[in-house]
Amino acid sequence: MHWHPRKLHDDYGPEARFAVEREADLPTTGWDREVARGLELGLPGADSIVDRRIPTFSRGELPHFAGINTFLKAPYVEDVRTCGDYDVAVLGAPFDGGTTYRPGTRFGPQGIRRISALYGPYSFELGVDLRESITIADLGDVFTIPANIEKTFDQISKAVSHVYASGAFPVVLGGDHSIGYPTVRGVAEHLSGNLGIIHFDRHVDTQESDLDERMHTTPWFHATDLPNVPPSNLVQIGIGGWQAPRPGVKVGRERGTTIMTVTDCVEMGIEAAAERALEVAWRGAEAVWLSFDVDCLDAAFVPGTGWPEPGGFLPREVLKFIQIIADAAPLAGIEVVECSPPYDNAEITSLIATRVICDTLGCLVRSGHLPSKRKEAVS
């Protein structure tokens, strides 16, 4: 039972005041259910344990350093046929066969899941407790084929298609950015209208081929070749630096995609930039897919990626951008790519990947976009 003071003091900042007031209104039903489950499945704690909510075996959020690594310690669902029973389904795409320089993103899903244990389901500033609002399942990883990019694409498309068709909101943990093509393909086949793409990156990734193959530099050429994924609905945010191949720039210019550099976004303001991105991606579209490459951030914040580039976004700029996008309208799903733990330092790249996903889910919940109305229709 919450104690509501008659009046909060006036020394809070506006956001903090909202956060403190909002917390009092959040239920604890999900937490109570998790405690009961832990005691049932993990046995009541030893007799010396004073807090009788603590089980013998860790089951759930606490302690953060214990337990099996799933995303946010969500339940691992071995039977993927039941993923539609959940509001959100997390799946890994451990593949770096599309990498053209530094490999390691095949370990991205592991790295993101591992550091996500540091997080709880409650965001102070957003005033959201995911555990009290939605159900999340971790489906494990797609069975990728290390030596065959095309068969891996088919596997990823089938997996994402299955999750999307179930009504669950897909969260894809990459993997290199070549997976952007098969993830989009897996969603687009279920739409009667067009699919837009909001793409955060330092690189355009729009050339037709690289090193004679479809690689992590090519997903948006092939995605926007799909009948209902027009290039005019592709908006790319953060592009710049010395790693944008000219063939990709040429394709974007000829196809009419939209590019917004870091300077564009900062000078017009993150709010205005987000509104522009939303307008372009949603123009005549039925749904929008969010593709987030961690290298859109300045290299100082994402050492664990294949193509780090100085001059990218600050974390708070990206998080504000993401929050506005997720607040504005329901998304078809999200992928976070190019997280390469072998190159990471203190897991900070995996940490920003986790934060982007959590903020996206939190804002979708806060704005009433999760649980999804589409899920109700599928059910």
CSV table of C-alpha atoms in Angstrom, one decimal:
chain,number,residue,atom,x,y,z
A,1,MET,CA,0.0,0.0,0.0
A,2,HIS,CA,1.4,3.4,-1.1
A,3,TRP,CA,1.6,6.4,1.2
A,4,HIS,CA,0.6,9.5,-0.6
A,5,PRO,CA,1.9,12.7,1.1
A,6,ARG,CA,-0.6,15.6,0.9
A,7,LYS,CA,2.0,17.8,-0.9
A,8,LEU,CA,5.5,17.2,-2.2
A,9,HIS,CA,8.1,19.8,-1.4
A,10,ASP,CA,9.1,22.3,-4.1
A,11,ASP,CA,12.7,21.4,-4.4
A,12,TYR,CA,12.3,18.7,-7.0
A,13,GLY,CA,13.2,19.3,-10.7
A,14,PRO,CA,10.1,19.0,-13.0
A,15,GLU,CA,11.1,15.6,-14.3
A,16,ALA,CA,12.0,14.3,-10.9
A,17,ARG,CA,8.8,15.5,-9.4
A,18,PHE,CA,6.8,13.7,-12.1
A,19,ALA,CA,8.9,10.5,-11.5
A,20,VAL,CA,8.4,10.5,-7.8
A,21,GLU,CA,4.6,11.2,-8.1
A,22,ARG,CA,4.3,8.5,-10.8
A,23,GLU,CA,6.0,5.8,-8.8
A,24,ALA,CA,3.3,6.0,-6.2
A,25,ASP,CA,0.7,5.0,-8.8
A,26,LEU,CA,2.5,2.0,-10.1
A,27,PRO,CA,1.2,-1.4,-9.0
A,28,THR,CA,3.3,-4.2,-7.6
A,29,THR,CA,1.2,-7.1,-8.9
A,30,GLY,CA,3.9,-8.3,-11.2
A,31,TRP,CA,6.6,-8.2,-8.5
A,32,ASP,CA,4.3,-10.1,-6.1
A,33,ARG,CA,3.7,-12.7,-8.7
A,34,GLU,CA,7.5,-13.1,-9.4
A,35,VAL,CA,8.2,-13.5,-5.7
A,36,ALA,CA,5.5,-16.2,-5.4
A,37,ARG,CA,6.9,-18.0,-8.4
A,38,GLY,CA,10.4,-17.8,-7.0
A,39,LEU,CA,9.3,-19.4,-3.7
A,40,GLU,CA,7.3,-22.1,-5.5
A,41,LEU,CA,9.9,-23.1,-8.1
A,42,GLY,CA,13.1,-22.2,-6.1
A,43,LEU,CA,12.1,-23.4,-2.6
A,44,PRO,CA,11.7,-21.1,0.4
A,45,GLY,CA,15.0,-19.7,1.7
A,46,ALA,CA,17.1,-21.2,4.5
A,47,ASP,CA,15.7,-20.8,8.0
A,48,SER,CA,18.3,-18.1,8.8
A,49,ILE,CA,16.9,-15.8,6.0
A,50,VAL,CA,14.8,-13.1,7.6
A,51,ASP,CA,13.2,-11.8,4.4
A,52,ARG,CA,10.9,-14.7,3.5
A,53,ARG,CA,10.5,-13.5,0.0
A,54,ILE,CA,14.0,-14.8,-0.8
A,55,PRO,CA,14.0,-18.3,-2.3
A,56,THR,CA,16.8,-20.9,-2.0
A,57,PHE,CA,17.5,-20.8,-5.8
A,58,SER,CA,17.4,-17.5,-7.7
A,59,ARG,CA,14.3,-17.2,-9.8
A,60,GLY,CA,13.7,-13.7,-11.2
A,61,GLU,CA,15.4,-10.3,-11.1
A,62,LEU,CA,17.4,-10.7,-7.9
A,63,PRO,CA,20.2,-10.9,-7.2
A,64,HIS,CA,21.4,-9.2,-10.4
A,65,PHE,CA,24.6,-11.1,-10.6
A,66,ALA,CA,22.9,-14.6,-10.4
A,67,GLY,CA,20.7,-16.6,-12.7
A,68,ILE,CA,20.7,-17.6,-16.4
A,69,ASN,CA,21.3,-14.9,-18.9
A,70,THR,CA,18.1,-14.0,-20.7
A,71,PHE,CA,17.2,-10.4,-21.7
A,72,LEU,CA,16.1,-8.6,-18.5
A,73,LYS,CA,15.9,-12.0,-16.9
A,74,ALA,CA,12.7,-12.6,-18.8
A,75,PRO,CA,11.5,-16.2,-18.8
A,76,TYR,CA,13.2,-18.4,-21.4
A,77,VAL,CA,10.5,-19.9,-23.7
A,78,GLU,CA,11.8,-23.0,-25.3
A,79,ASP,CA,8.6,-23.7,-27.2
A,80,VAL,CA,8.6,-20.8,-29.6
A,81,ARG,CA,5.1,-21.8,-30.7
A,82,THR,CA,3.8,-20.1,-27.6
A,83,CYS,CA,5.5,-16.7,-28.2
A,84,GLY,CA,2.2,-15.1,-28.9
A,85,ASP,CA,1.2,-15.6,-25.3
A,86,TYR,CA,3.6,-12.7,-24.5
A,87,ASP,CA,3.5,-9.0,-25.4
A,88,VAL,CA,7.2,-8.9,-26.3
A,89,ALA,CA,9.4,-11.6,-27.7
A,90,VAL,CA,13.2,-11.2,-27.7
A,91,LEU,CA,15.3,-13.2,-30.2
A,92,GLY,CA,19.0,-13.2,-30.9
A,93,ALA,CA,20.4,-13.2,-34.4
A,94,PRO,CA,24.1,-14.2,-33.7
A,95,PHE,CA,25.6,-13.6,-37.1
A,96,ASP,CA,28.6,-11.7,-38.3
A,97,GLY,CA,29.1,-13.3,-41.7
A,98,GLY,CA,28.2,-10.0,-43.3
A,99,THR,CA,31.0,-8.2,-41.6
A,100,THR,CA,33.6,-6.5,-43.8
A,101,TYR,CA,36.2,-5.6,-41.2
A,102,ARG,CA,36.1,-6.5,-37.4
A,103,PRO,CA,34.1,-9.7,-36.6
A,104,GLY,CA,32.5,-10.4,-33.2
A,105,THR,CA,28.9,-9.4,-33.5
A,106,ARG,CA,27.9,-13.0,-33.5
A,107,PHE,CA,28.5,-12.6,-29.7
A,108,GLY,CA,26.2,-9.5,-29.6
A,109,PRO,CA,23.1,-11.3,-28.3
A,110,GLN,CA,25.1,-12.9,-25.5
A,111,GLY,CA,26.7,-9.6,-24.5
A,112,ILE,CA,23.4,-7.7,-24.5
A,113,ARG,CA,21.7,-10.4,-22.4
A,114,ARG,CA,24.6,-10.6,-20.0
A,115,ILE,CA,24.7,-6.8,-19.1
A,116,SER,CA,20.9,-6.6,-19.2
A,117,ALA,CA,20.9,-8.4,-15.9
A,118,LEU,CA,22.2,-5.1,-14.4
A,119,TYR,CA,18.8,-3.5,-15.2
A,120,GLY,CA,15.5,-3.8,-13.4
A,121,PRO,CA,12.2,-3.3,-15.2
A,122,TYR,CA,11.5,0.1,-13.7
A,123,SER,CA,12.5,3.4,-15.2
A,124,PHE,CA,12.5,6.4,-12.9
A,125,GLU,CA,12.3,9.1,-15.5
A,126,LEU,CA,9.8,7.4,-17.7
A,127,GLY,CA,7.6,6.4,-14.8
A,128,VAL,CA,7.1,2.9,-16.2
A,129,ASP,CA,7.6,-0.6,-14.7
A,130,LEU,CA,7.7,-3.1,-17.5
A,131,ARG,CA,7.0,-6.0,-15.2
A,132,GLU,CA,3.7,-4.4,-14.2
A,133,SER,CA,2.7,-3.4,-17.7
A,134,ILE,CA,3.7,-6.1,-20.2
A,135,THR,CA,5.0,-9.7,-20.4
A,136,ILE,CA,8.4,-10.4,-22.0
A,137,ALA,CA,9.7,-13.7,-23.2
A,138,ASP,CA,13.2,-14.6,-24.4
A,139,LEU,CA,13.1,-17.1,-27.3
A,140,GLY,CA,16.8,-17.6,-27.5
A,141,ASP,CA,18.7,-17.4,-30.8
A,142,VAL,CA,17.9,-18.0,-34.4
A,143,PHE,CA,20.0,-21.0,-35.7
A,144,THR,CA,22.2,-19.0,-38.1
A,145,ILE,CA,24.6,-20.6,-40.6
A,146,PRO,CA,28.0,-19.1,-40.2
A,147,ALA,CA,29.3,-19.9,-43.7
A,148,ASN,CA,26.1,-19.1,-45.6
A,149,ILE,CA,24.7,-15.6,-45.5
A,150,GLU,CA,21.6,-16.4,-47.7
A,151,LYS,CA,20.5,-19.4,-45.7
A,152,THR,CA,21.0,-17.3,-42.5
A,153,PHE,CA,18.8,-14.6,-44.1
A,154,ASP,CA,16.1,-17.2,-44.7
A,155,GLN,CA,16.3,-18.4,-41.1
A,156,ILE,CA,16.1,-14.9,-39.7
A,157,SER,CA,13.1,-13.9,-42.0
A,158,LYS,CA,11.3,-17.1,-40.9
A,159,ALA,CA,11.9,-16.4,-37.2
A,160,VAL,CA,10.9,-12.7,-37.3
A,161,SER,CA,7.9,-13.6,-39.5
A,162,HIS,CA,6.8,-16.2,-36.9
A,163,VAL,CA,7.1,-13.7,-34.0
A,164,TYR,CA,5.3,-10.9,-35.9
A,165,ALA,CA,2.5,-13.1,-37.0
A,166,SER,CA,2.0,-14.3,-33.4
A,167,GLY,CA,1.1,-10.7,-32.4
A,168,ALA,CA,4.1,-10.4,-30.1
A,169,PHE,CA,6.4,-7.3,-30.5
A,170,PRO,CA,9.7,-8.5,-31.9
A,171,VAL,CA,13.0,-7.4,-30.4
A,172,VAL,CA,16.0,-8.6,-32.4
A,173,LEU,CA,19.5,-8.7,-30.9
A,174,GLY,CA,22.1,-8.6,-33.6
A,175,GLY,CA,24.3,-9.6,-35.2
A,176,ASP,CA,25.8,-7.4,-37.9
A,177,HIS,CA,23.6,-5.0,-39.9
A,178,SER,CA,23.2,-7.4,-42.8
A,179,ILE,CA,20.3,-8.8,-40.8
A,180,GLY,CA,18.3,-5.6,-41.5
A,181,TYR,CA,17.2,-7.0,-44.8
A,182,PRO,CA,15.8,-10.4,-43.6
A,183,THR,CA,14.2,-8.8,-40.5
A,184,VAL,CA,12.3,-6.3,-42.6
A,185,ARG,CA,11.4,-9.0,-45.1
A,186,GLY,CA,9.9,-11.1,-42.2
A,187,VAL,CA,7.6,-8.2,-41.2
A,188,ALA,CA,6.8,-6.9,-44.7
A,189,GLU,CA,5.2,-10.1,-45.9
A,190,HIS,CA,2.4,-9.7,-43.3
A,191,LEU,CA,1.4,-6.2,-44.3
A,192,SER,CA,-1.2,-5.2,-46.8
A,193,GLY,CA,0.4,-1.7,-47.0
A,194,ASN,CA,3.9,-0.2,-46.9
A,195,LEU,CA,6.5,-0.5,-44.3
A,196,GLY,CA,8.7,2.4,-43.3
A,197,ILE,CA,12.2,2.2,-41.8
A,198,ILE,CA,13.8,4.5,-39.2
A,199,HIS,CA,17.5,3.7,-39.3
A,200,PHE,CA,20.1,5.0,-36.8
A,201,ASP,CA,23.7,4.6,-38.1
A,202,ARG,CA,26.9,6.4,-39.1
A,203,HIS,CA,26.9,4.5,-42.4
A,204,VAL,CA,24.3,4.5,-45.3
A,205,ASP,CA,24.3,0.7,-45.9
A,206,THR,CA,22.5,1.2,-49.2
A,207,GLN,CA,24.9,-0.2,-51.8
A,208,GLU,CA,23.8,-3.2,-53.8
A,209,SER,CA,26.8,-5.4,-53.0
A,210,ASP,CA,30.1,-5.3,-51.2
A,211,LEU,CA,33.0,-7.6,-51.8
A,212,ASP,CA,30.7,-9.3,-54.4
A,213,GLU,CA,28.1,-10.3,-51.8
A,214,ARG,CA,25.1,-8.9,-49.8
A,215,MET,CA,26.9,-7.7,-46.6
A,216,HIS,CA,26.3,-5.5,-43.6
A,217,THR,CA,26.8,-2.5,-45.9
A,218,THR,CA,23.9,-3.5,-48.2
A,219,PRO,CA,20.7,-4.2,-46.2
A,220,TRP,CA,18.6,-1.2,-47.2
A,221,PHE,CA,19.2,-1.6,-51.0
A,222,HIS,CA,17.6,-5.0,-50.8
A,223,ALA,CA,15.0,-4.2,-48.2
A,224,THR,CA,13.8,-1.3,-50.3
A,225,ASP,CA,13.6,-3.6,-53.3
A,226,LEU,CA,10.7,-5.4,-51.6
A,227,PRO,CA,7.4,-4.4,-53.2
A,228,ASN,CA,5.9,-2.8,-50.1
A,229,VAL,CA,9.1,-1.2,-48.6
A,230,PRO,CA,9.5,2.0,-50.7
A,231,PRO,CA,12.9,3.8,-50.4
A,232,SER,CA,11.0,7.1,-49.9
A,233,ASN,CA,10.0,5.7,-46.4
A,234,LEU,CA,13.6,5.0,-45.4
A,235,VAL,CA,15.0,7.7,-43.1
A,236,GLN,CA,18.6,7.4,-42.0
A,237,ILE,CA,19.8,9.3,-38.9
A,238,GLY,CA,23.3,10.1,-37.9
A,239,ILE,CA,25.1,9.3,-41.2
A,240,GLY,CA,28.5,10.9,-41.6
A,241,GLY,CA,32.3,10.6,-41.3
A,242,TRP,CA,34.8,8.8,-43.4
A,243,GLN,CA,33.1,5.4,-43.7
A,244,ALA,CA,30.2,6.1,-46.1
A,245,PRO,CA,31.0,4.4,-49.4
A,246,ARG,CA,30.1,6.5,-52.4
A,247,PRO,CA,28.1,3.7,-54.2
A,248,GLY,CA,25.7,3.7,-51.2
A,249,VAL,CA,25.3,7.5,-51.3
A,250,LYS,CA,24.6,7.3,-55.0
A,251,VAL,CA,21.9,4.7,-54.5
A,252,GLY,CA,20.2,6.8,-51.8
A,253,ARG,CA,20.2,9.9,-54.0
A,254,GLU,CA,18.8,8.0,-57.0
A,255,ARG,CA,16.1,6.3,-54.9
A,256,GLY,CA,15.0,9.3,-52.9
A,257,THR,CA,15.9,8.1,-49.4
A,258,THR,CA,16.2,10.6,-46.6
A,259,ILE,CA,19.5,11.3,-44.7
A,260,MET,CA,19.9,13.4,-41.5
A,261,THR,CA,23.4,13.9,-40.2
A,262,VAL,CA,24.3,14.3,-36.6
A,263,THR,CA,24.8,18.0,-37.2
A,264,ASP,CA,21.4,18.3,-38.9
A,265,CYS,CA,19.8,16.7,-35.9
A,266,VAL,CA,21.7,18.7,-33.3
A,267,GLU,CA,21.3,22.1,-35.0
A,268,MET,CA,17.5,21.7,-35.7
A,269,GLY,CA,17.0,20.2,-32.3
A,270,ILE,CA,16.4,16.5,-31.4
A,271,GLU,CA,12.6,17.1,-31.1
A,272,ALA,CA,12.4,18.7,-34.6
A,273,ALA,CA,14.6,16.0,-36.1
A,274,ALA,CA,12.5,13.3,-34.6
A,275,GLU,CA,9.4,14.8,-36.0
A,276,ARG,CA,11.0,15.0,-39.4
A,277,ALA,CA,12.0,11.3,-39.2
A,278,LEU,CA,8.6,10.2,-38.1
A,279,GLU,CA,6.9,12.2,-40.9
A,280,VAL,CA,9.1,10.6,-43.6
A,281,ALA,CA,9.0,7.0,-42.3
A,282,TRP,CA,5.2,7.1,-41.7
A,283,ARG,CA,4.2,8.9,-44.9
A,284,GLY,CA,1.6,6.5,-46.3
A,285,ALA,CA,3.0,3.6,-44.4
A,286,GLU,CA,1.1,1.0,-42.5
A,287,ALA,CA,3.9,0.2,-40.0
A,288,VAL,CA,7.5,1.3,-39.2
A,289,TRP,CA,10.5,-0.8,-38.3
A,290,LEU,CA,13.2,0.6,-36.1
A,291,SER,CA,16.8,-0.4,-36.9
A,292,PHE,CA,19.4,0.8,-34.4
A,293,ASP,CA,23.1,0.4,-35.2
A,294,VAL,CA,25.1,1.2,-32.0
A,295,ASP,CA,27.8,2.9,-34.1
A,296,CYS,CA,25.5,5.9,-34.6
A,297,LEU,CA,26.9,7.0,-31.2
A,298,ASP,CA,30.3,8.7,-30.9
A,299,ALA,CA,33.1,6.1,-30.9
A,300,ALA,CA,34.0,7.0,-27.3
A,301,PHE,CA,30.7,5.4,-26.1
A,302,VAL,CA,30.7,2.3,-28.3
A,303,PRO,CA,34.2,0.7,-28.5
A,304,GLY,CA,32.6,-2.7,-29.0
A,305,THR,CA,31.5,-2.3,-32.6
A,306,GLY,CA,33.0,-3.1,-36.0
A,307,TRP,CA,33.2,0.3,-37.5
A,308,PRO,CA,33.5,3.0,-34.8
A,309,GLU,CA,33.5,6.6,-36.0
A,310,PRO,CA,34.1,9.7,-34.0
A,311,GLY,CA,31.6,12.5,-34.2
A,312,GLY,CA,28.4,10.5,-33.6
A,313,PHE,CA,25.6,11.2,-31.2
A,314,LEU,CA,25.9,11.5,-27.4
A,315,PRO,CA,23.9,8.9,-25.5
A,316,ARG,CA,21.4,11.4,-24.1
A,317,GLU,CA,20.7,12.7,-27.7
A,318,VAL,CA,20.0,9.2,-29.0
A,319,LEU,CA,17.9,8.2,-26.1
A,320,LYS,CA,15.8,11.4,-26.4
A,321,PHE,CA,15.3,10.7,-30.1
A,322,ILE,CA,14.3,7.1,-29.5
A,323,GLN,CA,11.8,8.1,-26.8
A,324,ILE,CA,10.1,10.6,-29.1
A,325,ILE,CA,9.8,7.9,-31.9
A,326,ALA,CA,8.4,5.3,-29.6
A,327,ASP,CA,6.0,7.7,-27.9
A,328,ALA,CA,4.6,8.9,-31.3
A,329,ALA,CA,3.1,5.7,-32.7
A,330,PRO,CA,3.2,1.9,-32.5
A,331,LEU,CA,6.3,0.3,-34.0
A,332,ALA,CA,6.4,-3.0,-35.9
A,333,GLY,CA,9.5,-4.0,-34.0
A,334,ILE,CA,13.1,-3.1,-33.2
A,335,GLU,CA,16.5,-4.5,-34.0
A,336,VAL,CA,19.8,-3.5,-32.3
A,337,VAL,CA,22.9,-4.4,-34.3
A,338,GLU,CA,26.7,-4.2,-34.6
A,339,CYS,CA,27.4,-4.8,-30.9
A,340,SER,CA,30.7,-6.7,-30.8
A,341,PRO,CA,31.6,-7.8,-27.3
A,342,PRO,CA,35.2,-8.9,-28.1
A,343,TYR,CA,36.0,-5.2,-28.7
A,344,ASP,CA,34.0,-3.8,-25.9
A,345,ASN,CA,35.3,-2.1,-22.8
A,346,ALA,CA,33.5,-2.7,-19.5
A,347,GLU,CA,30.4,-3.8,-21.5
A,348,ILE,CA,29.5,-0.2,-22.2
A,349,THR,CA,28.4,-0.9,-25.8
A,350,SER,CA,26.2,-3.8,-24.7
A,351,LEU,CA,24.8,-1.5,-22.0
A,352,ILE,CA,23.7,1.2,-24.5
A,353,ALA,CA,22.1,-1.5,-26.7
A,354,THR,CA,20.2,-2.6,-23.7
A,355,ARG,CA,19.2,0.9,-22.8
A,356,VAL,CA,17.9,1.6,-26.3
A,357,ILE,CA,15.6,-1.4,-26.1
A,358,CYS,CA,14.4,-0.7,-22.6
A,359,ASP,CA,13.6,3.0,-23.4
A,360,THR,CA,11.8,1.9,-26.6
A,361,LEU,CA,9.6,-0.6,-24.7
A,362,GLY,CA,9.1,1.9,-21.9
A,363,CYS,CA,7.8,4.6,-24.1
A,364,LEU,CA,5.7,2.2,-26.1
A,365,VAL,CA,4.1,1.3,-22.8
A,366,ARG,CA,3.8,4.8,-21.5
A,367,SER,CA,2.0,5.9,-24.7
A,368,GLY,CA,-0.4,3.0,-24.8
A,369,HIS,CA,1.2,1.3,-27.8
A,370,LEU,CA,2.1,-1.8,-25.8
A,371,PRO,CA,0.4,-4.1,-25.2
A,372,SER,CA,-0.3,-3.9,-28.9
A,373,LYS,CA,-3.7,-3.6,-30.5
A,374,ARG,CA,-2.4,-5.8,-33.3
A,375,LYS,CA,-1.8,-8.6,-30.7
A,376,GLU,CA,-5.5,-8.3,-29.7
A,377,ALA,CA,-6.5,-8.7,-33.3
A,378,VAL,CA,-4.3,-11.7,-33.8
A,379,SER,CA,-5.5,-13.3,-30.6
